[in-house]
PDB file of C-alpha atoms in Angstrom:
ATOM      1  CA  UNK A  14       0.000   0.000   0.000  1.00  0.00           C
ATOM      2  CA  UNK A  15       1.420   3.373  -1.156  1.00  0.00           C
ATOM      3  CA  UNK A  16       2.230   5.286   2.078  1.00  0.00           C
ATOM      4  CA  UNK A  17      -0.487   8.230   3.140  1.00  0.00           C
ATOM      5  CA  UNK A  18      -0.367  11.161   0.809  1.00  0.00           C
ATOM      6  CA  UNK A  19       1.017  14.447   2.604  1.00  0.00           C
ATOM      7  CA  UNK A  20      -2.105  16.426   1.288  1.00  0.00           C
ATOM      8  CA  UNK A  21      -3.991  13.652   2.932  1.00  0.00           C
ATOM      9  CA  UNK A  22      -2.290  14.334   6.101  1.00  0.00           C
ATOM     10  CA  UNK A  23      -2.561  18.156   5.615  1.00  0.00           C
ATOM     11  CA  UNK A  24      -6.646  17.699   5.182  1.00  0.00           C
ATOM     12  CA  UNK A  25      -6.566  15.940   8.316  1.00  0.00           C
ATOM     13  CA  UNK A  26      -4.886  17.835  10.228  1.00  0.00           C
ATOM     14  CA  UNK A  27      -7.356  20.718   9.168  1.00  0.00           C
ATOM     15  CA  UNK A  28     -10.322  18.613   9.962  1.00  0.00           C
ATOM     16  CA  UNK A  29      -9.142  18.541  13.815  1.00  0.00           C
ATOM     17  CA  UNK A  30      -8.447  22.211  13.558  1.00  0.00           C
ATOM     18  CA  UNK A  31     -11.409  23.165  12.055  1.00  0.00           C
ATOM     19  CA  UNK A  32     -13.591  20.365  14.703  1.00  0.00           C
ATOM     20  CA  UNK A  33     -11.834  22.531  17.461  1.00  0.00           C
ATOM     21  CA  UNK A  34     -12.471  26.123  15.696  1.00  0.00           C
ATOM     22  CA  UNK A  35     -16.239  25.098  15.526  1.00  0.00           C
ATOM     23  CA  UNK A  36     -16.325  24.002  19.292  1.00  0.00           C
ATOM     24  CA  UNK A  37     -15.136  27.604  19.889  1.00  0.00           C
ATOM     25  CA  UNK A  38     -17.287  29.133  17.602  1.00  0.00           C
ATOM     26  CA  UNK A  39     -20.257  27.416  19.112  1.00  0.00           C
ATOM     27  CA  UNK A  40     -19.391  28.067  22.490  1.00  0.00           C
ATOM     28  CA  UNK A  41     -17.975  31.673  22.624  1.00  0.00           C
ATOM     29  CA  UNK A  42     -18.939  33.324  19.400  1.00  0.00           C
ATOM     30  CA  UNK A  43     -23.010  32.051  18.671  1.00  0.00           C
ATOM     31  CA  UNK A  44     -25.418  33.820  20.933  1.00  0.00           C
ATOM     32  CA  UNK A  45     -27.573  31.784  23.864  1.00  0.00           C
ATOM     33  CA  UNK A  46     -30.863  31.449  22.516  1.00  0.00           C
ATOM     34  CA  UNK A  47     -33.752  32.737  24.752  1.00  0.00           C
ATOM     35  CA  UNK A  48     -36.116  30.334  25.571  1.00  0.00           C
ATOM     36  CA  UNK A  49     -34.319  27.128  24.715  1.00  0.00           C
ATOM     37  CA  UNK A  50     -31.078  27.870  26.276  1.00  0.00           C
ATOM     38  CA  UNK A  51     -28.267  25.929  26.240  1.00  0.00           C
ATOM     39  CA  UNK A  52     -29.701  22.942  24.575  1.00  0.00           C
ATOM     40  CA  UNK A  53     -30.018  25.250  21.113  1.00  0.00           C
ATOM     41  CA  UNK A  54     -26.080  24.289  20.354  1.00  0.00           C
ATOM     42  CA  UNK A  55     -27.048  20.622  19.778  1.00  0.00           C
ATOM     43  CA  UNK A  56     -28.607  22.217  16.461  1.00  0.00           C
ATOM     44  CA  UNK A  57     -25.172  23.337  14.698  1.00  0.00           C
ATOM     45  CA  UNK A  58     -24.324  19.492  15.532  1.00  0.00           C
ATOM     46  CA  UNK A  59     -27.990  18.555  14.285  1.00  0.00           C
ATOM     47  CA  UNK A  60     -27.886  20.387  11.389  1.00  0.00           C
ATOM     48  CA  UNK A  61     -24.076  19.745  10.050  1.00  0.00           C
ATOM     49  CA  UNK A  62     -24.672  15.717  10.496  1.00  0.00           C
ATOM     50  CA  UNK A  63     -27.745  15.873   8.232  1.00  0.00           C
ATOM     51  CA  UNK A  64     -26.086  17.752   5.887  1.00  0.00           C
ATOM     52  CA  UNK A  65     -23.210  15.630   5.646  1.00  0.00           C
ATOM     53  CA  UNK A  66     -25.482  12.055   5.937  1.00  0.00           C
ATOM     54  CA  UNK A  67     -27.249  12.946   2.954  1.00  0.00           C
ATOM     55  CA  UNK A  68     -24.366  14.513   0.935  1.00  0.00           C
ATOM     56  CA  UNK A  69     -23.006  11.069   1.253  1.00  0.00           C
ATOM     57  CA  UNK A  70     -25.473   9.413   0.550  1.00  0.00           C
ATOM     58  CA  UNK A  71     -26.249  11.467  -2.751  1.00  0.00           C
ATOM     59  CA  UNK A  72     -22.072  10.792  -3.693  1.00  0.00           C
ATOM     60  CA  UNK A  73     -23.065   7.744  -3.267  1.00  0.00           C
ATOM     61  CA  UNK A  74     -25.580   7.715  -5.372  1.00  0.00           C
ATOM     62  CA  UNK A  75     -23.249   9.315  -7.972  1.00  0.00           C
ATOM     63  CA  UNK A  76     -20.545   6.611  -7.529  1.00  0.00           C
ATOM     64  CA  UNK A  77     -23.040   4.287  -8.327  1.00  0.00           C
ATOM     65  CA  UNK A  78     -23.878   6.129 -11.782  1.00  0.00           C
ATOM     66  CA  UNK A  79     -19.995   5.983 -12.050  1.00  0.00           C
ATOM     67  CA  UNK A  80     -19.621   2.527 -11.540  1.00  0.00           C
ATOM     68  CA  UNK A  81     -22.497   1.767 -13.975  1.00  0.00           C
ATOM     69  CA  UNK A  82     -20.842   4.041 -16.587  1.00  0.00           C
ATOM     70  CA  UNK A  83     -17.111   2.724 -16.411  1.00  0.00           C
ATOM     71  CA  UNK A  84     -17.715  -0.776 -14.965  1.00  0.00           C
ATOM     72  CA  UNK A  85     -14.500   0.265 -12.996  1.00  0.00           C
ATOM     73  CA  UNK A  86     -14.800  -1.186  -9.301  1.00  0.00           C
ATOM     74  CA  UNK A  87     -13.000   1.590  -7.789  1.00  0.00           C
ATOM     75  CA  UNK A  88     -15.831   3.688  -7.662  1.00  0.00           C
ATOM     76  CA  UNK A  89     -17.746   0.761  -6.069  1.00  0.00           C
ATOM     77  CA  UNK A  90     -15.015   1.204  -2.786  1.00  0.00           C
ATOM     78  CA  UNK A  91     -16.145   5.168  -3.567  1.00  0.00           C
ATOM     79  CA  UNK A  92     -19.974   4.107  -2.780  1.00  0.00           C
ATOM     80  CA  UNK A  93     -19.225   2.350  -0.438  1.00  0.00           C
ATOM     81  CA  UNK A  94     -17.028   4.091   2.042  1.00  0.00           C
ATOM     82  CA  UNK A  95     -19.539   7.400   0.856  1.00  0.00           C
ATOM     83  CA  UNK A  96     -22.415   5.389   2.729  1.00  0.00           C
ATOM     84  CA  UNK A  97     -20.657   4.012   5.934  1.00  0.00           C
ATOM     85  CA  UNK A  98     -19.444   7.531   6.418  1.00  0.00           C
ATOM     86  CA  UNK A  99     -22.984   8.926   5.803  1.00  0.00           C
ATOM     87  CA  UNK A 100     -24.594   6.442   7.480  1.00  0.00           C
ATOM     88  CA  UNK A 101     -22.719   7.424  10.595  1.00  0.00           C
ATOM     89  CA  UNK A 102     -23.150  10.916  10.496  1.00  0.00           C
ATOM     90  CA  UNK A 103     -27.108  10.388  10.052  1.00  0.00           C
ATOM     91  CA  UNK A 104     -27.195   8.337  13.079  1.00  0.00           C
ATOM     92  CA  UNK A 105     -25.368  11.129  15.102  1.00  0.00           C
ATOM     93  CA  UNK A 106     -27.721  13.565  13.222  1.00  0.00           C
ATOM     94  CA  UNK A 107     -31.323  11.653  14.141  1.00  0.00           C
ATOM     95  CA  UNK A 108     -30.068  11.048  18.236  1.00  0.00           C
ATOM     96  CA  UNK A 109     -29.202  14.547  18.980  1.00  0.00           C
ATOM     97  CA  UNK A 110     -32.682  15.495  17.193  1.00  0.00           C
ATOM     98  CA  UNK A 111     -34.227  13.455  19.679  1.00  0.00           C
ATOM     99  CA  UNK A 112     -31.985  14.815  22.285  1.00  0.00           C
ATOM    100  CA  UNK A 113     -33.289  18.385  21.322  1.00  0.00           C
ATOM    101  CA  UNK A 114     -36.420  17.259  21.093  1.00  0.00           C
ATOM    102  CA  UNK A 115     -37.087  16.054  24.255  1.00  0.00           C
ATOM    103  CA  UNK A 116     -37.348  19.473  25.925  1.00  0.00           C
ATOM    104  CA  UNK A 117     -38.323  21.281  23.066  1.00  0.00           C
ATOM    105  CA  UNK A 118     -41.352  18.879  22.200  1.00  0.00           C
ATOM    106  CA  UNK A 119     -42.006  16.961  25.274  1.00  0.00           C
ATOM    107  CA  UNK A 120     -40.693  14.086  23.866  1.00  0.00           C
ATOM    108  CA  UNK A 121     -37.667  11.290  22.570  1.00  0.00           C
ATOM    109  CA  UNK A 122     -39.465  10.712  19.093  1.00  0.00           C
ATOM    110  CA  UNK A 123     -42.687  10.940  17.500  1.00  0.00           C
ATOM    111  CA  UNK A 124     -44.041   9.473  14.127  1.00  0.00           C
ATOM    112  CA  UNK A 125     -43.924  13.024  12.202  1.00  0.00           C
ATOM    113  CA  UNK A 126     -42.797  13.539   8.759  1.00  0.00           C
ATOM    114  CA  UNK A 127     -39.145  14.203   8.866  1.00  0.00           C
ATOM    115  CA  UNK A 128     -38.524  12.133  11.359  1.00  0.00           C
ATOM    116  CA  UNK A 129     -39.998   9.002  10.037  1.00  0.00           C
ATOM    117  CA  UNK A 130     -38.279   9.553   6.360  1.00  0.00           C
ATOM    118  CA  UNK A 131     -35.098  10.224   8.108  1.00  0.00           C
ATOM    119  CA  UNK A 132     -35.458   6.828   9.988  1.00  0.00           C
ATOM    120  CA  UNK A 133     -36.381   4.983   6.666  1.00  0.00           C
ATOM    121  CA  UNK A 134     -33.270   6.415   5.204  1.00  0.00           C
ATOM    122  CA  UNK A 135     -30.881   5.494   7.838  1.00  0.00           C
ATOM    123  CA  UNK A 136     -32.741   2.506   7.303  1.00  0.00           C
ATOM    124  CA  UNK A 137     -32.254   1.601   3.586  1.00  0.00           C
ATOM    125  CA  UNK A 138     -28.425   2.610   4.238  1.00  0.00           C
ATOM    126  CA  UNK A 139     -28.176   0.162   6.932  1.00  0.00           C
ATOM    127  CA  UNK A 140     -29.636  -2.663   4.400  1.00  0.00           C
ATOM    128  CA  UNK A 141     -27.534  -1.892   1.353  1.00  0.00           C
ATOM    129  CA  UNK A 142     -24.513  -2.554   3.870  1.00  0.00           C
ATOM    130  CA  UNK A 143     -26.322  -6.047   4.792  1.00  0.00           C
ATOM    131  CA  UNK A 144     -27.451  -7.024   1.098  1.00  0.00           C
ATOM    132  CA  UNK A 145     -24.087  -6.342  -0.299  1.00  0.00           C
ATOM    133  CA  UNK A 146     -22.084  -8.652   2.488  1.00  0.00           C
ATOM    134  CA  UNK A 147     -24.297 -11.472   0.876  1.00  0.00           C
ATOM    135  CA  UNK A 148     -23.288 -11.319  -2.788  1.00  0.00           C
ATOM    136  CA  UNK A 149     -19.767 -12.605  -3.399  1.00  0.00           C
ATOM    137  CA  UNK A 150     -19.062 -12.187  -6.801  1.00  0.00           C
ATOM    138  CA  UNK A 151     -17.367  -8.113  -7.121  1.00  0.00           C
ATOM    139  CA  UNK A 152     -18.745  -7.344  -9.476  1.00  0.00           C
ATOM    140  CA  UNK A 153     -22.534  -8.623  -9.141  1.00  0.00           C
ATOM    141  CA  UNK A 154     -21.890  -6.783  -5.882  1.00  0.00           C
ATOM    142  CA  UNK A 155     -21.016  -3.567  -7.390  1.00  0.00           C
ATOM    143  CA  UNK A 156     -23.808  -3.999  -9.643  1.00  0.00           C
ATOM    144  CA  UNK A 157     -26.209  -4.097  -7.059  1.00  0.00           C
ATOM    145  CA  UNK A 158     -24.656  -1.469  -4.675  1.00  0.00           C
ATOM    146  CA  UNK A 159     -24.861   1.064  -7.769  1.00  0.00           C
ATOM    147  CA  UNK A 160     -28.439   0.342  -8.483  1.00  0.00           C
ATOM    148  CA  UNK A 161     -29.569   0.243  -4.924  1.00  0.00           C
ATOM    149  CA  UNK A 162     -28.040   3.709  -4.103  1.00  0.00           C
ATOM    150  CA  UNK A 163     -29.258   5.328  -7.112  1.00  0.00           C
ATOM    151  CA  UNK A 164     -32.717   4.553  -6.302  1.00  0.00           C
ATOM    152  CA  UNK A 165     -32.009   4.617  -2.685  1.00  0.00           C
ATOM    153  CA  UNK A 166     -30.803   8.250  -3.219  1.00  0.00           C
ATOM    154  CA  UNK A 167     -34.083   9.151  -3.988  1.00  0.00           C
ATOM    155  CA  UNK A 168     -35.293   9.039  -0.438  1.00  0.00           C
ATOM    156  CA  UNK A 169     -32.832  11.935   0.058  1.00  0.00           C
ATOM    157  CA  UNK A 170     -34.828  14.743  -1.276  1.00  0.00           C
ATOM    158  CA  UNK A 171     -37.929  13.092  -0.125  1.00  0.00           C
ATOM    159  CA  UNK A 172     -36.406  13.656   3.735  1.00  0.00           C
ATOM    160  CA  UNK A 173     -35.091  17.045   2.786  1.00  0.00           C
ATOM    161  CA  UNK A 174     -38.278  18.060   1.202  1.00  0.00           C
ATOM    162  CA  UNK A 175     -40.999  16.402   3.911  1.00  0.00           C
ATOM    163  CA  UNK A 176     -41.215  19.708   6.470  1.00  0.00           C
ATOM    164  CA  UNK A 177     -42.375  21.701   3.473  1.00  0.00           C
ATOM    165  CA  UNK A 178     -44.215  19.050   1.601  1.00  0.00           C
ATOM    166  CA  UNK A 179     -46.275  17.514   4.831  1.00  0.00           C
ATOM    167  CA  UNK A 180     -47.631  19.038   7.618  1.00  0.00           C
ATOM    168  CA  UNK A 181     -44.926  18.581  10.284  1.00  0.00           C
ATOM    169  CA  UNK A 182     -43.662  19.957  13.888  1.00  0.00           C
ATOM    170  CA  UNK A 183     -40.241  19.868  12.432  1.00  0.00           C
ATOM    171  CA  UNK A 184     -39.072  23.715  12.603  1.00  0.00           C
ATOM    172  CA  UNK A 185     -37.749  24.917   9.032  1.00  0.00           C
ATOM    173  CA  UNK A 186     -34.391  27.030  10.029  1.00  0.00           C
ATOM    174  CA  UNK A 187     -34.463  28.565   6.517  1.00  0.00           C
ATOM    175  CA  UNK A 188     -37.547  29.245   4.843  1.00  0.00           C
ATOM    176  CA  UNK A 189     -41.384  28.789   5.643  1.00  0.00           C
ATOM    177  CA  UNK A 190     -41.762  26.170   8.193  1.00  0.00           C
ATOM    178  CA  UNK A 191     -45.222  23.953   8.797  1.00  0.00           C
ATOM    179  CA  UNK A 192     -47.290  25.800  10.766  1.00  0.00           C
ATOM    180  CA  UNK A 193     -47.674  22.699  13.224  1.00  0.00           C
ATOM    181  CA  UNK A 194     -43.358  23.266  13.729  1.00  0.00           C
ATOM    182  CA  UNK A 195     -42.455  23.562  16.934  1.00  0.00           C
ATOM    183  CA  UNK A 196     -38.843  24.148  18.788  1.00  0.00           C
ATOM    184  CA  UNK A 197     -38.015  26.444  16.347  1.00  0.00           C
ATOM    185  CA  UNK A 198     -36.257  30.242  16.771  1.00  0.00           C
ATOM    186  CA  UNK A 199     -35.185  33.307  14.958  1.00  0.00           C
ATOM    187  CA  UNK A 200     -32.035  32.965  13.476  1.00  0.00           C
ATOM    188  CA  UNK A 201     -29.524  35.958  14.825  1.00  0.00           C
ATOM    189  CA  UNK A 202     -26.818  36.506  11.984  1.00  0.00           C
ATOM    190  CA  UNK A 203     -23.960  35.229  14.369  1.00  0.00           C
ATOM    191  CA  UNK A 204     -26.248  31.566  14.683  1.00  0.00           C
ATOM    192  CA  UNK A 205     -26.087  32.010  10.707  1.00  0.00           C
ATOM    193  CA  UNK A 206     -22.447  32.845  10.884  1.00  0.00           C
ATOM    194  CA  UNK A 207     -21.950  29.731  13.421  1.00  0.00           C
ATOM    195  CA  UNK A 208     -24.310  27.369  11.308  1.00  0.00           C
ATOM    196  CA  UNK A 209     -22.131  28.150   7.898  1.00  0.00           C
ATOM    197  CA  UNK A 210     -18.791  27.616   9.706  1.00  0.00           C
ATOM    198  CA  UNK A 211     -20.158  24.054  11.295  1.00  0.00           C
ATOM    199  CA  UNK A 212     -21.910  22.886   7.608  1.00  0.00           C
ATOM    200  CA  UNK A 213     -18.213  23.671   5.876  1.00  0.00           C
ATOM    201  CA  UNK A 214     -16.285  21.974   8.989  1.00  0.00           C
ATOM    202  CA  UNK A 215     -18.413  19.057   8.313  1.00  0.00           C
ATOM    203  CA  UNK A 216     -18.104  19.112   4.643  1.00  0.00           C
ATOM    204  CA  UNK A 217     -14.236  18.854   5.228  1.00  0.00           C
ATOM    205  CA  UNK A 218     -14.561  16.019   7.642  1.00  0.00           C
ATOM    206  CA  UNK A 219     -16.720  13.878   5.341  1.00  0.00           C
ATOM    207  CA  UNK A 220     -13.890  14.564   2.804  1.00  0.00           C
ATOM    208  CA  UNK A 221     -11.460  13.798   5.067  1.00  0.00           C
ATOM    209  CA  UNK A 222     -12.942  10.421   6.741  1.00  0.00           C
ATOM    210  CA  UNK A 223     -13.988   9.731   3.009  1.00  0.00           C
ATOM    211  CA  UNK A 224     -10.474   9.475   1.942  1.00  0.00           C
ATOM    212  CA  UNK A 225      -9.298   7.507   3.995  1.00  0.00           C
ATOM    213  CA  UNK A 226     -12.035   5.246   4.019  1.00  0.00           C
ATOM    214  CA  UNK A 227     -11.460   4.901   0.313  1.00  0.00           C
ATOM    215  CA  UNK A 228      -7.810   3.687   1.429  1.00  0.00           C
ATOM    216  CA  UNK A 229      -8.936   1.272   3.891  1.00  0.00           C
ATOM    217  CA  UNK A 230     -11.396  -0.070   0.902  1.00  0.00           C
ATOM    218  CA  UNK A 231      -8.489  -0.575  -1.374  1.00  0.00           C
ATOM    219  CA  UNK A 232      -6.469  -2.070   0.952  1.00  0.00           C
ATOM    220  CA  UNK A 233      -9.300  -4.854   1.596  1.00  0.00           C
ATOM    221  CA  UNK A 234      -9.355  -5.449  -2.000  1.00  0.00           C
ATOM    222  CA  UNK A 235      -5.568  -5.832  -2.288  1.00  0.00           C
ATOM    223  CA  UNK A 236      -5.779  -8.786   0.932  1.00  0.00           C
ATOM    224  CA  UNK A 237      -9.023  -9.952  -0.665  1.00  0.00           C
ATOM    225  CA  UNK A 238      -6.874 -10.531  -4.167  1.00  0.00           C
ATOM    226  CA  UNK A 239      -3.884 -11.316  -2.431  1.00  0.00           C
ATOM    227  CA  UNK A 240      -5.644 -14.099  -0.511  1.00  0.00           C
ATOM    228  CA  UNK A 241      -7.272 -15.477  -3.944  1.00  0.00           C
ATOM    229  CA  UNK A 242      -3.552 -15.608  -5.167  1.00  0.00           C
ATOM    230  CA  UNK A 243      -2.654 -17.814  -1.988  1.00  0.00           C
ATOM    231  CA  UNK A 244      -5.010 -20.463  -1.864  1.00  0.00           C
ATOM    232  CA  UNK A 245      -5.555 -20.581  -5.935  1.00  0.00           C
TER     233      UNK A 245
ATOM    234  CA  UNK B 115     -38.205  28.343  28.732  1.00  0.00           C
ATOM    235  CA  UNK B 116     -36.020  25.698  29.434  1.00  0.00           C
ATOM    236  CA  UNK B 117     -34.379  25.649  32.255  1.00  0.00           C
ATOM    237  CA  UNK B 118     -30.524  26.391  32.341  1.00  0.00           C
ATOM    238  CA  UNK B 119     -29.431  23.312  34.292  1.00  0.00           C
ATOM    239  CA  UNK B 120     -32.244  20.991  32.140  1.00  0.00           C
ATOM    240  CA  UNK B 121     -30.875  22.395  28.787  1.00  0.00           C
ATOM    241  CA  UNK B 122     -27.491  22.284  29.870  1.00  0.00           C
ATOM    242  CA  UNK B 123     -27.745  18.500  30.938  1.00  0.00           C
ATOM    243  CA  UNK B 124     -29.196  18.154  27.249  1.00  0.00           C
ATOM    244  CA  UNK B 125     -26.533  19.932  25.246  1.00  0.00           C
ATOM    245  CA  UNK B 126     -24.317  17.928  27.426  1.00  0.00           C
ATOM    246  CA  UNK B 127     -26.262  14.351  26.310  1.00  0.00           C
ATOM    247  CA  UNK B 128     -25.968  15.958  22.350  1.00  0.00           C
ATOM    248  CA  UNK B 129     -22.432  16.731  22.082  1.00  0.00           C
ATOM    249  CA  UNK B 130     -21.441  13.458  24.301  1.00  0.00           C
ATOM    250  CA  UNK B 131     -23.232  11.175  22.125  1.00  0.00           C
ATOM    251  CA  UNK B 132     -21.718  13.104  18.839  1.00  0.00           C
ATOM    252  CA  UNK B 133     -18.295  12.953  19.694  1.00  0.00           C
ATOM    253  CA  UNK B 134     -18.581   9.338  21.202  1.00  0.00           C
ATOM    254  CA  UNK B 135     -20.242   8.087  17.826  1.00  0.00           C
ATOM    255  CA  UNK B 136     -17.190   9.436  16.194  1.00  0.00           C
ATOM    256  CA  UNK B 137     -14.686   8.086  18.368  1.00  0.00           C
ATOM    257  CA  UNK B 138     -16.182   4.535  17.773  1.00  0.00           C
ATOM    258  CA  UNK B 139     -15.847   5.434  14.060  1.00  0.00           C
ATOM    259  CA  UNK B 140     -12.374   6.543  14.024  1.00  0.00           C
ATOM    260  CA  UNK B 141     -10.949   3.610  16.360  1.00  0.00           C
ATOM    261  CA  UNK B 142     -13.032   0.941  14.215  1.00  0.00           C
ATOM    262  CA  UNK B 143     -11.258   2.535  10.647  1.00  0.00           C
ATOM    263  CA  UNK B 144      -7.984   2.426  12.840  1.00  0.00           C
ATOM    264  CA  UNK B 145      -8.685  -1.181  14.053  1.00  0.00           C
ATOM    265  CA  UNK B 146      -9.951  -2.459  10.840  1.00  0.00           C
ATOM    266  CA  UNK B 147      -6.529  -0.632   9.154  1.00  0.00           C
ATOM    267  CA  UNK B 148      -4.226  -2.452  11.444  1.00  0.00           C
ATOM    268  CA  UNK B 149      -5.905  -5.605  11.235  1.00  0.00           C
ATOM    269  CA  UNK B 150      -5.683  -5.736   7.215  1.00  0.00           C
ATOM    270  CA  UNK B 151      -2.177  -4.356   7.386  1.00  0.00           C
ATOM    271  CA  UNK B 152      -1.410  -7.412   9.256  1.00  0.00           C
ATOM    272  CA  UNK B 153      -3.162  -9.514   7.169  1.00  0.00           C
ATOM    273  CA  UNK B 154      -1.664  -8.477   3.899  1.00  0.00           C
ATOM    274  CA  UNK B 155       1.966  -8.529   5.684  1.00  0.00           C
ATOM    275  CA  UNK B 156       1.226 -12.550   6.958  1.00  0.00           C
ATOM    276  CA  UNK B 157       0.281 -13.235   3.417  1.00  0.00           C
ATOM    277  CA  UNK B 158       3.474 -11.186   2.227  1.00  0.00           C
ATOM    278  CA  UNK B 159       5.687 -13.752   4.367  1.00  0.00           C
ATOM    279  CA  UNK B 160       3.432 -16.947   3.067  1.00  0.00           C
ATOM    280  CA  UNK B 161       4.014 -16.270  -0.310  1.00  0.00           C
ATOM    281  CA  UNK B 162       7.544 -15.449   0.101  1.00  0.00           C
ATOM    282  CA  UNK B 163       8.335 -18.826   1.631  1.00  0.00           C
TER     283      UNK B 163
END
C-alpha cells in the first residue's frame, strides 16, 4: 500500500483544527438562545450531520452512476465508504434530534414527517450494507450497490423536502416552516455565521474520513486478491 | 423556557453522544486498518516462503 499522501495528512490535520475552531465558535462566538437555552447548540451538531449524511449518501448515489458508466470497481469502494461515512453521520444527526427534542417537544421521538423519512433512510443505508455482504461475486456486488443507491438516493430529497411538503412539527431554520413546527427560533446573523462555519467543517470532515475510508477499501481489495492468489 | 441546568444537561447528552459516535468510528477505521495491514503482511511472508 502506497504510504499516506502528505495532502492527505494536511486535510486531516485541518479537519481537527477546524472540529476545534467550531467548538469555539459554538461556544464563545453564537449567541444563547432565549427560551431554549443551552440545549439550542445541539442544532449546529444537528444540522451539520444531516447535511453531511445525505451529501453522502447522494455521492453515493453518484458513484453508483460511475460505476455503472465505467464498470470500474474503484468507484464501487467510492460508494461504499460514501455510505458508511454517511450512514454514521445520520445516526449522530437523528439522536441529537431526539436529544433536542425532548425538551423542546415533550418528547424522545414521535411518528412526524421528517422524522420518520429520516429513519427509513438510515434505514435503507443500513440494508444496502447487509445485502451487499451477501453477494460474493465483485462485481454482481457492485452492480447491485450502484443500483440500490441510485434509487435509494431518492429518499434523500424526499427527507429534505418532507417539512415543506407535509404538515410537520419539524421547525424549518431557513424558509417557511409547517405551521404545526415547533422548537423552532429566529435565526440571529452570528447563529447564521456559526451554522455556515459548522456545515463547511463538516463538509471537510466527510472529505477527510472519506479518503481515507477509500484507502482502507483498497487495501481490503488488495488482501481480498492477495488471498485469492494464496489459496488458488 | 427551558431551564438552564435541564438544557445544559441536554446539550451535554448531544455533544457526548456526537463525539462518542465518532470516536467509535475513528478507532473501528484504525482497528480495521491495522488488522488488514497485518493480514496483507502474513500473506506477504506466506508467499515469500
Amino acid at each position: 500500500m502506497e504510504p499516506r499522501p502528505k495532502l492527505l495528512s494536511l486535510l486531516t490535520g485541518l479537519s481537527v483544527l477546524l472540529f476545534l475552531a467550531t467548538l469555539a465558535v459554538v461556544f464563545l462566538y453564537a449567541p444563547l438562545e432565549a427560551r431554549m437555552n443551552y440545549v439550542q447548540k445541539v442544532f449546529y451538531i444537528h444540522i451539520s450531520t444531516a447535511w453531511v449524511g445525505m451529501l453522502g449518501f447522494l455521492a453515493a448515489a453518484a458513484a453508483g452512476v460511475a460505476f455503472l458508466a465505467t464498470k470500474n470497481l474503484k468507484w464501487d469502494i467510492v460508494e461504499v465508504a460514501a455510505v458508511e461515512i454517511s450512514l454514521v453521520f445520520f445516526f449522530i444527526a437523528i439522536v441529537t434530534g431526539s436529544i433536542w427534542a425532548k425538551p423542546s417537544w415533550g418528547t424522545w421521538w414521535t411518528w412526524d414527517a421528517r422524522l420518520t423519512t429520516a429513519a427509513i433512510l438510515e434505514m435503507i443505508y443500513l440494508a444496502y450494507l447487509l445485502l451487499r455482504q451477501g453477494i460474493e461475486d465483485p462485481e454482481r456486488r457492485a452492480r447491485f450497490g450502484a443500483v440500490y443507491t441510485l434509487i435509494g438516493g431518492l429518499s434523500v430529497p424526499v427527507t429534505f423536502l418532507s417539512i415543506r411538503l407535509w404538515q410537520t412539527i419539524h421547525p424549518a431554520i431557513i424558509g417557511t416552516a409547517s405551521a404545526q413546527a415547533q422548537g423552532g427560533f429566529a435565526m440571529a446573523p452570528t447563529m447564521l455565521q456559526t451554522m455556515f462555519f459548522a456545515l463547511f467543517t463538516f463538509s471537510v470532515i466527510f472529505v477527510t474520513l472519506l479518503w481515507h475510508r477509500v484507502r482502507l477499501g483498497r487495501l481490503a481489495e488488495k488482501v481480498e486478491q492477495r488471498k485469492l492468489q494464496e489459496f488458488k | 423556557m427551558i431551564a438552564y441546568d435541564i438544557s445544559i444537561q441536554y446539550m451535554i447528552a448531544g455533544y457526548g453522544t456526537a463525539l462518542g459516535v465518532l470516536a467509535l468510528y475513528l478507532v473501528s477505521l484504525l482497528l480495521r486498518w491495522r488488522r488488514l495491514k497485518r493480514d496483507l503482511q502474513t500473506l506477504e511472508e506466506l508467499q515469500s516462503k
